mmCIF file of the C-alpha atoms, coordinates in Angstrom:
data_MODEL
# 
_entry.id   MODEL 
# 
loop_
_atom_site.group_PDB 
_atom_site.id 
_atom_site.type_symbol 
_atom_site.label_atom_id 
_atom_site.label_alt_id 
_atom_site.label_comp_id 
_atom_site.label_asym_id 
_atom_site.label_entity_id 
_atom_site.label_seq_id 
_atom_site.pdbx_PDB_ins_code 
_atom_site.Cartn_x 
_atom_site.Cartn_y 
_atom_site.Cartn_z 
_atom_site.occupancy 
_atom_site.B_iso_or_equiv 
_atom_site.pdbx_formal_charge 
_atom_site.auth_seq_id 
_atom_site.auth_comp_id 
_atom_site.auth_asym_id 
_atom_site.auth_atom_id 
_atom_site.pdbx_PDB_model_num 
ATOM 1  C CA . MET A 1 1  ? -37.582 29.412 24.566 1.00 0.00 ? 1  MET A CA 1 
ATOM 2  C CA . ALA A 1 2  ? -35.252 27.891 22.102 1.00 0.00 ? 2  ALA A CA 1 
ATOM 3  C CA . GLY A 1 3  ? -32.841 25.255 23.675 1.00 0.00 ? 3  GLY A CA 1 
ATOM 4  C CA . ARG A 1 4  ? -35.570 24.692 26.754 1.00 0.00 ? 4  ARG A CA 1 
ATOM 5  C CA . GLY A 1 5  ? -37.455 21.540 27.050 1.00 0.00 ? 5  GLY A CA 1 
ATOM 6  C CA . ILE A 1 6  ? -41.154 21.766 27.719 1.00 0.00 ? 6  ILE A CA 1 
ATOM 7  C CA . GLU A 1 7  ? -42.506 18.896 29.435 1.00 0.00 ? 7  GLU A CA 1 
ATOM 8  C CA . VAL A 1 8  ? -46.102 18.093 28.800 1.00 0.00 ? 8  VAL A CA 1 
ATOM 9  C CA . THR A 1 9  ? -48.152 16.009 30.077 1.00 0.00 ? 9  THR A CA 1 
ATOM 10 C CA . ALA A 1 10 ? -51.456 14.935 28.387 1.00 0.00 ? 10 ALA A CA 1 
ATOM 11 C CA . THR A 1 11 ? -54.323 12.595 29.304 1.00 0.00 ? 11 THR A CA 1 
ATOM 12 C CA . GLU A 1 12 ? -53.930 9.189  28.063 1.00 0.00 ? 12 GLU A CA 1 
ATOM 13 C CA . PRO A 1 13 ? -57.232 9.803  25.670 1.00 0.00 ? 13 PRO A CA 1 
ATOM 14 C CA . ALA A 1 14 ? -55.700 12.852 24.560 1.00 0.00 ? 14 ALA A CA 1 
ATOM 15 C CA . ARG A 1 15 ? -52.303 10.969 23.850 1.00 0.00 ? 15 ARG A CA 1 
ATOM 16 C CA . GLU A 1 16 ? -54.167 8.266  22.148 1.00 0.00 ? 16 GLU A CA 1 
ATOM 17 C CA . GLN A 1 17 ? -56.038 10.879 20.100 1.00 0.00 ? 17 GLN A CA 1 
ATOM 18 C CA . VAL A 1 18 ? -52.942 12.205 18.911 1.00 0.00 ? 18 VAL A CA 1 
ATOM 19 C CA . LEU A 1 19 ? -51.017 9.102  18.303 1.00 0.00 ? 19 LEU A CA 1 
ATOM 20 C CA . GLY A 1 20 ? -53.898 7.934  15.977 1.00 0.00 ? 20 GLY A CA 1 
ATOM 21 C CA . GLN A 1 21 ? -53.731 11.236 13.840 1.00 0.00 ? 21 GLN A CA 1 
ATOM 22 C CA . ILE A 1 22 ? -50.210 10.815 13.614 1.00 0.00 ? 22 ILE A CA 1 
ATOM 23 C CA . MET A 1 23 ? -50.664 7.331  12.790 1.00 0.00 ? 23 MET A CA 1 
ATOM 24 C CA . ARG A 1 24 ? -53.283 8.198  9.866  1.00 0.00 ? 24 ARG A CA 1 
ATOM 25 C CA . VAL A 1 25 ? -50.828 10.409 8.201  1.00 0.00 ? 25 VAL A CA 1 
ATOM 26 C CA . LEU A 1 26 ? -47.615 8.692  8.399  1.00 0.00 ? 26 LEU A CA 1 
ATOM 27 C CA . PRO A 1 27 ? -47.240 5.421  5.916  1.00 0.00 ? 27 PRO A CA 1 
ATOM 28 C CA . GLU A 1 28 ? -46.813 2.209  7.868  1.00 0.00 ? 28 GLU A CA 1 
ATOM 29 C CA . ALA A 1 29 ? -43.435 1.892  6.622  1.00 0.00 ? 29 ALA A CA 1 
ATOM 30 C CA . VAL A 1 30 ? -42.556 4.975  9.220  1.00 0.00 ? 30 VAL A CA 1 
ATOM 31 C CA . GLY A 1 31 ? -43.446 2.876  12.106 1.00 0.00 ? 31 GLY A CA 1 
ATOM 32 C CA . VAL A 1 32 ? -41.476 -0.273 11.226 1.00 0.00 ? 32 VAL A CA 1 
ATOM 33 C CA . THR A 1 33 ? -38.806 1.673  10.246 1.00 0.00 ? 33 THR A CA 1 
ATOM 34 C CA . ALA A 1 34 ? -38.619 3.025  13.791 1.00 0.00 ? 34 ALA A CA 1 
ATOM 35 C CA . ASP A 1 35 ? -39.083 -0.098 15.249 1.00 0.00 ? 35 ASP A CA 1 
ATOM 36 C CA . VAL A 1 36 ? -36.068 -1.622 13.700 1.00 0.00 ? 36 VAL A CA 1 
ATOM 37 C CA . THR A 1 37 ? -33.906 1.373  14.642 1.00 0.00 ? 37 THR A CA 1 
ATOM 38 C CA . VAL A 1 38 ? -35.077 1.101  18.345 1.00 0.00 ? 38 VAL A CA 1 
ATOM 39 C CA . HIS A 1 39 ? -34.304 -2.353 18.218 1.00 0.00 ? 39 HIS A CA 1 
ATOM 40 C CA . LEU A 1 40 ? -30.725 -2.147 16.754 1.00 0.00 ? 40 LEU A CA 1 
ATOM 41 C CA . ALA A 1 41 ? -30.274 0.846  19.085 1.00 0.00 ? 41 ALA A CA 1 
ATOM 42 C CA . ARG A 1 42 ? -30.937 -1.492 22.124 1.00 0.00 ? 42 ARG A CA 1 
ATOM 43 C CA . ARG A 1 43 ? -28.506 -4.245 20.850 1.00 0.00 ? 43 ARG A CA 1 
ATOM 44 C CA . VAL A 1 44 ? -25.703 -1.602 20.333 1.00 0.00 ? 44 VAL A CA 1 
ATOM 45 C CA . HIS A 1 45 ? -26.299 -0.203 23.779 1.00 0.00 ? 45 HIS A CA 1 
ATOM 46 C CA . GLU A 1 46 ? -26.500 -3.983 25.313 1.00 0.00 ? 46 GLU A CA 1 
ATOM 47 C CA . ARG A 1 47 ? -23.569 -5.476 23.714 1.00 0.00 ? 47 ARG A CA 1 
ATOM 48 C CA . PRO A 1 48 ? -20.560 -5.778 26.043 1.00 0.00 ? 48 PRO A CA 1 
ATOM 49 C CA . ARG A 1 49 ? -17.689 -3.865 24.901 1.00 0.00 ? 49 ARG A CA 1 
ATOM 50 C CA . PRO A 1 50 ? -14.289 -5.141 24.260 1.00 0.00 ? 50 PRO A CA 1 
ATOM 51 C CA . GLY A 1 51 ? -12.000 -4.715 27.290 1.00 0.00 ? 51 GLY A CA 1 
ATOM 52 C CA . ARG A 1 52 ? -14.839 -4.016 29.857 1.00 0.00 ? 52 ARG A CA 1 
# 
């Protein structure tokens, strides 16, 4: 079913387990890069636009 979003609701312990497995595989740099990207995206989104 390509193109359709599937919403999966996991229990908190299951979510933590999956997150733990992901973090063991990914290097720490990926998390840091993601944090910086989110921070910059929020700044751009919150910055007042000229003429508004």
